[in-house]
Amino acid sequence: MEYHVFISHAWHRSEHYKKIIEWLDASNLDYKNYSVPEEDPLHSGKKSELKKDLTNQISPTNCVIILAGMYAAYSEWIQYEIDEAVRMGKYIIGVEPWGQERTPNAVTDNASILVGWNKSSVINAIKDI
C-alpha cells in the first residue's frame, strides 16, 4: 500500500520535518509526500489562495503528521492544517519532539494518536491507518 502523507511543520523548525523525512526514506514504507517544505513552497499570492492550496495538498492524503512542538500552538498555518485535517476526517498523528514536556492543546485535542519522537513509533502509526 502506498501511504499519502502530509507533514505539518513550521519552516523555522524544519530540522524536525527533515528528520521525519529521513525516517520515512530509511524505512520500507511506500509513501508519497504531500507536504510543503521550505525549499519547495506553494506560490500562492493571497492568504485565501494559500489556504485553498494547502487544502488541496491535504485532500488526497491518508494521514496528516503534526510535529507537536510548542511552536505549533502559535502558528496560524499549523492550526489551519489541523482544522482542515479534522474537517476532512484525516487520520492525525501527533509527534511529540524528544524531551518536550508539554504538547499544544490543538494537537492533543485533535490527534488520532500521539507518538513519541521515535522512528518506529512514527512508521508504525502510519502503518496502523
GROMACS .gro file of N, CA and C in nm:
model
  387
    1MET      N    1   0.084  -0.117   0.000
    1MET     CA    2   0.000   0.000   0.000
    1MET      C    3   0.089   0.124   0.000
    2GLU      N    4   0.054   0.221  -0.082
    2GLU     CA    5   0.124   0.349  -0.080
    2GLU      C    6   0.049   0.443   0.014
    3TYR      N    7   0.120   0.498   0.110
    3TYR     CA    8   0.063   0.592   0.206
    3TYR      C    9   0.085   0.734   0.155
    4HIS      N   10  -0.018   0.813   0.161
    4HIS     CA   11  -0.009   0.953   0.120
    4HIS      C   12  -0.005   1.036   0.247
    5VAL      N   13   0.106   1.106   0.266
    5VAL     CA   14   0.136   1.171   0.394
    5VAL      C   15   0.154   1.321   0.375
    6PHE      N   16   0.094   1.397   0.465
    6PHE     CA   17   0.118   1.541   0.474
    6PHE      C   18   0.179   1.567   0.611
    7ILE      N   19   0.294   1.633   0.614
    7ILE     CA   20   0.360   1.663   0.740
    7ILE      C   21   0.348   1.813   0.766
    8SER      N   22   0.270   1.847   0.867
    8SER     CA   23   0.253   1.986   0.905
    8SER      C   24   0.371   2.026   0.992
    9HIS      N   25   0.431   2.138   0.960
    9HIS     CA   26   0.551   2.179   1.034
    9HIS      C   27   0.575   2.329   1.017
   10ALA      N   28   0.654   2.382   1.107
   10ALA     CA   29   0.693   2.523   1.098
   10ALA      C   30   0.827   2.529   1.025
   11TRP      N   31   0.836   2.614   0.925
   11TRP     CA   32   0.959   2.623   0.848
   11TRP      C   33   1.079   2.662   0.933
   12HIS      N   34   1.057   2.743   1.036
   12HIS     CA   35   1.170   2.784   1.120
   12HIS      C   36   1.219   2.668   1.209
   13ARG      N   37   1.147   2.557   1.207
   13ARG     CA   38   1.189   2.436   1.279
   13ARG      C   39   1.197   2.320   1.181
   14SER      N   40   1.250   2.345   1.064
   14SER     CA   41   1.249   2.245   0.958
   14SER      C   42   1.337   2.124   0.988
   15GLU      N   43   1.424   2.132   1.089
   15GLU     CA   44   1.506   2.015   1.122
   15GLU      C   45   1.418   1.899   1.167
   16HIS      N   46   1.304   1.928   1.233
   16HIS     CA   47   1.212   1.821   1.273
   16HIS      C   48   1.148   1.758   1.150
   17TYR      N   49   1.105   1.840   1.057
   17TYR     CA   50   1.047   1.790   0.932
   17TYR      C   51   1.149   1.703   0.858
   18LYS      N   52   1.270   1.751   0.847
   18LYS     CA   53   1.374   1.677   0.774
   18LYS      C   54   1.405   1.544   0.840
   19LYS      N   55   1.399   1.538   0.971
   19LYS     CA   56   1.423   1.412   1.043
   19LYS      C   57   1.311   1.312   1.014
   20ILE      N   58   1.187   1.356   1.013
   20ILE     CA   59   1.075   1.267   0.981
   20ILE      C   60   1.092   1.213   0.839
   21ILE      N   61   1.127   1.298   0.744
   21ILE     CA   62   1.151   1.254   0.607
   21ILE      C   63   1.265   1.153   0.602
   22GLU      N   64   1.370   1.178   0.676
   22GLU     CA   65   1.482   1.085   0.683
   22GLU      C   66   1.435   0.948   0.732
   23TRP      N   67   1.351   0.948   0.837
   23TRP     CA   68   1.298   0.822   0.890
   23TRP      C   69   1.212   0.751   0.787
   24LEU      N   70   1.126   0.825   0.719
   24LEU     CA   71   1.039   0.763   0.618
   24LEU      C   72   1.121   0.706   0.503
   25ASP      N   73   1.220   0.781   0.458
   25ASP     CA   74   1.305   0.736   0.347
   25ASP      C   75   1.386   0.612   0.384
   26ALA      N   76   1.426   0.601   0.510
   26ALA     CA   77   1.507   0.488   0.555
   26ALA      C   78   1.422   0.364   0.587
   27SER      N   79   1.292   0.381   0.589
   27SER     CA   80   1.203   0.268   0.619
   27SER      C   81   1.166   0.196   0.490
   28ASN      N   82   1.094   0.087   0.506
   28ASN     CA   83   1.043   0.016   0.388
   28ASN      C   84   0.902   0.063   0.352
   29LEU      N   85   0.864   0.177   0.403
   29LEU     CA   86   0.731   0.232   0.381
   29LEU      C   87   0.722   0.291   0.240
   30ASP      N   88   0.620   0.250   0.167
   30ASP     CA   89   0.592   0.307   0.036
   30ASP      C   90   0.504   0.429   0.059
   31TYR      N   91   0.559   0.548   0.039
   31TYR     CA   92   0.482   0.668   0.070
   31TYR      C   93   0.505   0.777  -0.034
   32LYS      N   94   0.408   0.867  -0.038
   32LYS     CA   95   0.419   0.987  -0.120
   32LYS      C   96   0.401   1.105  -0.028
   33ASN      N   97   0.490   1.201  -0.042
   33ASN     CA   98   0.492   1.318   0.046
   33ASN      C   99   0.414   1.433  -0.017
   34TYR      N  100   0.309   1.476   0.050
   34TYR     CA  101   0.227   1.588   0.004
   34TYR      C  102   0.256   1.716   0.082
   35SER      N  103   0.362   1.715   0.161
   35SER     CA  104   0.397   1.830   0.245
   35SER      C  105   0.443   1.948   0.161
   36VAL      N  106   0.459   2.060   0.229
   36VAL     CA  107   0.507   2.182   0.165
   36VAL      C  108   0.637   2.223   0.235
   37PRO      N  109   0.750   2.169   0.189
   37PRO     CA  110   0.877   2.203   0.253
   37PRO      C  111   0.923   2.344   0.215
   38GLU      N  112   1.006   2.399   0.298
   38GLU     CA  113   1.057   2.534   0.278
   38GLU      C  114   1.124   2.551   0.142
   39GLU      N  115   1.193   2.448   0.097
   39GLU     CA  116   1.265   2.458  -0.031
   39GLU      C  117   1.174   2.441  -0.153
   40ASP      N  118   1.047   2.407  -0.131
   40ASP     CA  119   0.952   2.394  -0.241
   40ASP      C  120   0.816   2.451  -0.198
   41PRO      N  121   0.812   2.583  -0.175
   41PRO     CA  122   0.689   2.644  -0.122
   41PRO      C  123   0.578   2.652  -0.225
   42LEU      N  124   0.457   2.668  -0.175
   42LEU     CA  125   0.344   2.699  -0.263
   42LEU      C  126   0.361   2.844  -0.307
   43HIS      N  127   0.322   2.875  -0.426
   43HIS     CA  128   0.342   3.010  -0.478
   43HIS      C  129   0.209   3.085  -0.486
   44SER      N  130   0.134   3.075  -0.380
   44SER     CA  131   0.005   3.143  -0.371
   44SER      C  132   0.029   3.289  -0.336
   45GLY      N  133  -0.051   3.375  -0.394
   45GLY     CA  134  -0.034   3.517  -0.366
   45GLY      C  135  -0.105   3.562  -0.241
   46LYS      N  136  -0.234   3.541  -0.236
   46LYS     CA  137  -0.315   3.587  -0.125
   46LYS      C  138  -0.331   3.476  -0.021
   47LYS      N  139  -0.366   3.518   0.099
   47LYS     CA  140  -0.389   3.424   0.208
   47LYS      C  141  -0.496   3.322   0.172
   48SER      N  142  -0.604   3.369   0.110
   48SER     CA  143  -0.713   3.278   0.072
   48SER      C  144  -0.666   3.175  -0.031
   49GLU      N  145  -0.578   3.216  -0.120
   49GLU     CA  146  -0.523   3.121  -0.219
   49GLU      C  147  -0.433   3.019  -0.153
   50LEU      N  148  -0.353   3.062  -0.057
   50LEU     CA  149  -0.265   2.971   0.015
   50LEU      C  150  -0.348   2.868   0.092
   51LYS      N  151  -0.455   2.912   0.155
   51LYS     CA  152  -0.543   2.820   0.227
   51LYS      C  153  -0.601   2.716   0.131
   52LYS      N  154  -0.646   2.760   0.015
   52LYS     CA  155  -0.702   2.668  -0.085
   52LYS      C  156  -0.595   2.568  -0.129
   53ASP      N  157  -0.473   2.617  -0.153
   53ASP     CA  158  -0.365   2.528  -0.196
   53ASP      C  159  -0.328   2.428  -0.087
   54LEU      N  160  -0.326   2.471   0.038
   54LEU     CA  161  -0.297   2.378   0.148
   54LEU      C  162  -0.406   2.272   0.158
   55THR      N  163  -0.530   2.314   0.143
   55THR     CA  164  -0.641   2.219   0.145
   55THR      C  165  -0.624   2.116   0.034
   56ASN      N  166  -0.584   2.160  -0.084
   56ASN     CA  167  -0.561   2.069  -0.196
   56ASN      C  168  -0.445   1.974  -0.170
   57GLN      N  169  -0.345   2.018  -0.095
   57GLN     CA  170  -0.232   1.930  -0.059
   57GLN      C  171  -0.275   1.823   0.040
   58ILE      N  172  -0.360   1.860   0.135
   58ILE     CA  173  -0.404   1.768   0.240
   58ILE      C  174  -0.509   1.670   0.188
   59SER      N  175  -0.591   1.714   0.096
   59SER     CA  176  -0.706   1.636   0.050
   59SER      C  177  -0.676   1.491   0.009
   60PRO      N  178  -0.572   1.463  -0.070
   60PRO     CA  179  -0.551   1.324  -0.115
   60PRO      C  180  -0.477   1.235  -0.015
   61THR      N  181  -0.449   1.285   0.105
   61THR     CA  182  -0.365   1.209   0.198
   61THR      C  183  -0.443   1.106   0.280
   62ASN      N  184  -0.368   1.005   0.327
   62ASN     CA  185  -0.421   0.907   0.422
   62ASN      C  186  -0.406   0.959   0.564
   63CYS      N  187  -0.301   1.038   0.587
   63CYS     CA  188  -0.276   1.087   0.722
   63CYS      C  189  -0.203   1.220   0.719
   64VAL      N  190  -0.220   1.291   0.828
   64VAL     CA  191  -0.151   1.418   0.849
   64VAL      C  192  -0.068   1.403   0.975
   65ILE      N  193   0.061   1.428   0.962
   65ILE     CA  194   0.151   1.422   1.076
   65ILE      C  195   0.171   1.564   1.126
   66ILE      N  196   0.145   1.584   1.254
   66ILE     CA  197   0.163   1.716   1.315
   66ILE      C  198   0.283   1.707   1.409
   67LEU      N  199   0.385   1.784   1.381
   67LEU     CA  200   0.500   1.791   1.470
   67LEU      C  201   0.461   1.880   1.586
   68ALA      N  202   0.448   1.821   1.702
   68ALA     CA  203   0.381   1.885   1.816
   68ALA      C  204   0.474   1.966   1.904
   69GLY      N  205   0.567   2.037   1.845
   69GLY     CA  206   0.646   2.132   1.923
   69GLY      C  207   0.555   2.243   1.972
   70MET      N  208   0.593   2.310   2.079
   70MET     CA  209   0.509   2.416   2.133
   70MET      C  210   0.488   2.529   2.033
   71TYR      N  211   0.578   2.543   1.936
   71TYR     CA  212   0.558   2.644   1.832
   71TYR      C  213   0.429   2.620   1.755
   72ALA      N  214   0.381   2.496   1.753
   72ALA     CA  215   0.255   2.464   1.683
   72ALA      C  216   0.137   2.538   1.745
   73ALA      N  217   0.148   2.570   1.874
   73ALA     CA  218   0.039   2.639   1.943
   73ALA      C  219   0.025   2.784   1.896
   74TYR      N  220   0.129   2.836   1.832
   74TYR     CA  221   0.130   2.977   1.793
   74TYR      C  222   0.133   2.999   1.642
   75SER      N  223   0.118   2.893   1.567
   75SER     CA  224   0.125   2.903   1.421
   75SER      C  225  -0.015   2.901   1.360
   76GLU      N  226  -0.051   3.008   1.296
   76GLU     CA  227  -0.180   3.015   1.227
   76GLU      C  228  -0.189   2.908   1.119
   77TRP      N  229  -0.079   2.881   1.050
   77TRP     CA  230  -0.082   2.786   0.939
   77TRP      C  231  -0.092   2.642   0.988
   78ILE      N  232  -0.022   2.609   1.095
   78ILE     CA  233  -0.035   2.474   1.150
   78ILE      C  234  -0.177   2.454   1.201
   79GLN      N  235  -0.234   2.555   1.265
   79GLN     CA  236  -0.373   2.545   1.312
   79GLN      C  237  -0.467   2.525   1.194
   80TYR      N  238  -0.444   2.596   1.085
   80TYR     CA  239  -0.528   2.579   0.966
   80TYR      C  240  -0.517   2.436   0.914
   81GLU      N  241  -0.395   2.382   0.909
   81GLU     CA  242  -0.375   2.245   0.859
   81GLU      C  243  -0.444   2.144   0.951
   82ILE      N  244  -0.436   2.165   1.081
   82ILE     CA  245  -0.507   2.077   1.175
   82ILE      C  246  -0.657   2.085   1.151
   83ASP      N  247  -0.709   2.207   1.141
   83ASP     CA  248  -0.853   2.225   1.120
   83ASP      C  249  -0.900   2.158   0.991
   84GLU      N  250  -0.821   2.170   0.885
   84GLU     CA  251  -0.858   2.108   0.759
   84GLU      C  252  -0.852   1.956   0.768
   85ALA      N  253  -0.750   1.904   0.835
   85ALA     CA  254  -0.739   1.759   0.852
   85ALA      C  255  -0.859   1.705   0.930
   86VAL      N  256  -0.899   1.776   1.033
   86VAL     CA  257  -1.016   1.736   1.112
   86VAL      C  258  -1.141   1.743   1.025
   87ARG      N  259  -1.158   1.853   0.954
   87ARG     CA  260  -1.276   1.872   0.869
   87ARG      C  261  -1.288   1.760   0.766
   88MET      N  262  -1.175   1.715   0.712
   88MET     CA  263  -1.176   1.609   0.610
   88MET      C  264  -1.172   1.469   0.669
   89GLY      N  265  -1.168   1.458   0.802
   89GLY     CA  266  -1.168   1.326   0.865
   89GLY      C  267  -1.038   1.250   0.847
   90LYS      N  268  -0.927   1.320   0.838
   90LYS     CA  269  -0.797   1.256   0.819
   90LYS      C  270  -0.748   1.195   0.950
   91TYR      N  271  -0.670   1.090   0.936
   91TYR     CA  272  -0.602   1.028   1.050
   91TYR      C  273  -0.487   1.122   1.086
   92ILE      N  274  -0.486   1.172   1.209
   92ILE     CA  275  -0.386   1.269   1.250
   92ILE      C  276  -0.290   1.205   1.350
   93ILE      N  277  -0.163   1.210   1.315
   93ILE     CA  278  -0.057   1.157   1.401
   93ILE      C  279   0.016   1.275   1.463
   94GLY      N  280   0.005   1.290   1.593
   94GLY     CA  281   0.080   1.392   1.665
   94GLY      C  282   0.213   1.334   1.707
   95VAL      N  283   0.322   1.402   1.674
   95VAL     CA  284   0.456   1.355   1.710
   95VAL      C  285   0.517   1.454   1.808
   96GLU      N  286   0.541   1.407   1.929
   96GLU     CA  287   0.597   1.493   2.032
   96GLU      C  288   0.749   1.492   2.023
   97PRO      N  289   0.809   1.608   1.999
   97PRO     CA  290   0.956   1.614   1.991
   97PRO      C  291   1.022   1.563   2.118
   98TRP      N  292   1.137   1.502   2.101
   98TRP     CA  293   1.212   1.443   2.210
   98TRP      C  294   1.238   1.546   2.319
   99GLY      N  295   1.213   1.507   2.444
   99GLY     CA  296   1.243   1.590   2.558
   99GLY      C  297   1.139   1.696   2.589
  100GLN      N  298   1.036   1.704   2.510
  100GLN     CA  299   0.934   1.807   2.532
  100GLN      C  300   0.842   1.764   2.645
  101GLU      N  301   0.812   1.857   2.733
  101GLU     CA  302   0.728   1.826   2.848
  101GLU      C  303   0.581   1.859   2.826
  102ARG      N  304   0.553   1.952   2.734
  102ARG     CA  305   0.414   1.991   2.708
  102ARG      C  306   0.384   1.972   2.560
  103THR      N  307   0.258   1.950   2.531
  103THR     CA  308   0.211   1.935   2.393
  103THR      C  309   0.097   2.033   2.372
  104PRO      N  310   0.096   2.105   2.260
  104PRO     CA  311  -0.012   2.202   2.236
  104PRO      C  312  -0.150   2.135   2.239
  105ASN      N  313  -0.247   2.203   2.298
  105ASN     CA  314  -0.384   2.151   2.304
  105ASN      C  315  -0.440   2.124   2.164
  106ALA      N  316  -0.405   2.206   2.068
  106ALA     CA  317  -0.454   2.187   1.931
  106ALA      C  318  -0.416   2.048   1.879
  107VAL      N  319  -0.302   1.998   1.923
  107VAL     CA  320  -0.258   1.865   1.880
  107VAL      C  321  -0.324   1.757   1.965
  108THR      N  322  -0.316   1.769   2.097
  108THR     CA  323  -0.372   1.664   2.183
  108THR      C  324  -0.523   1.650   2.165
  109ASP      N  325  -0.591   1.761   2.138
  109ASP     CA  326  -0.736   1.757   2.122
  109ASP      C  327  -0.780   1.696   1.988
  110ASN      N  328  -0.692   1.694   1.889
  110ASN     CA  329  -0.733   1.652   1.755
  110ASN      C  330  -0.659   1.531   1.700
  111ALA      N  331  -0.552   1.489   1.764
  111ALA     CA  332  -0.474   1.377   1.712
  111ALA      C  333  -0.550   1.245   1.726
  112SER      N  334  -0.544   1.164   1.624
  112SER     CA  335  -0.596   1.028   1.631
  112SER      C  336  -0.508   0.945   1.722
  113ILE      N  337  -0.378   0.976   1.720
  113ILE     CA  338  -0.278   0.908   1.803
  113ILE      C  339  -0.165   1.006   1.830
  114LEU      N  340  -0.107   0.998   1.949
  114LEU     CA  341   0.013   1.073   1.984
  114LEU      C  342   0.127   0.973   2.000
  115VAL      N  343   0.239   1.003   1.936
  115VAL     CA  344   0.356   0.915   1.948
  115VAL      C  345   0.476   0.999   1.988
  116GLY      N  346   0.576   0.931   2.043
  116GLY     CA  347   0.699   0.997   2.082
  116GLY      C  348   0.791   1.018   1.964
  117TRP      N  349   0.897   1.089   1.989
  117TRP     CA  350   0.997   1.123   1.888
  117TRP      C  351   1.085   1.000   1.865
  118ASN      N  352   1.033   0.908   1.782
  118ASN     CA  353   1.098   0.780   1.761
  118ASN      C  354   1.059   0.728   1.622
  119LYS      N  355   1.156   0.687   1.546
  119LYS     CA  356   1.132   0.641   1.408
  119LYS      C  357   1.027   0.531   1.403
  120SER      N  358   1.043   0.427   1.483
  120SER     CA  359   0.949   0.314   1.474
  120SER      C  360   0.809   0.354   1.517
  121SER      N  361   0.796   0.444   1.614
  121SER     CA  362   0.663   0.490   1.657
  121SER      C  363   0.591   0.562   1.544
  122VAL      N  364   0.663   0.648   1.473
  122VAL     CA  365   0.603   0.722   1.363
  122VAL      C  366   0.565   0.628   1.249
  123ILE      N  367   0.655   0.540   1.210
  123ILE     CA  368   0.631   0.447   1.099
  123ILE      C  369   0.514   0.354   1.135
  124ASN      N  370   0.513   0.301   1.257
  124ASN     CA  371   0.403   0.212   1.298
  124ASN      C  372   0.269   0.283   1.301
  125ALA      N  373   0.269   0.411   1.342
  125ALA     CA  374   0.144   0.487   1.344
  125ALA      C  375   0.089   0.504   1.202
  126ILE      N  376   0.178   0.525   1.106
  126ILE     CA  377   0.133   0.536   0.966
  126ILE      C  378   0.080   0.402   0.917
  127LYS      N  379   0.149   0.295   0.948
  127LYS     CA  380   0.108   0.162   0.904
  127LYS      C  381  -0.025   0.119   0.967
  128ASP      N  382  -0.059   0.176   1.081
  128ASP     CA  383  -0.181   0.138   1.153
  128ASP      C  384  -0.305   0.207   1.100
  129ILE      N  385  -0.291   0.287   0.997
  129ILE     CA  386  -0.406   0.359   0.942
  129ILE      C  387  -0.511   0.258   0.895
   0.00000   0.00000   0.00000
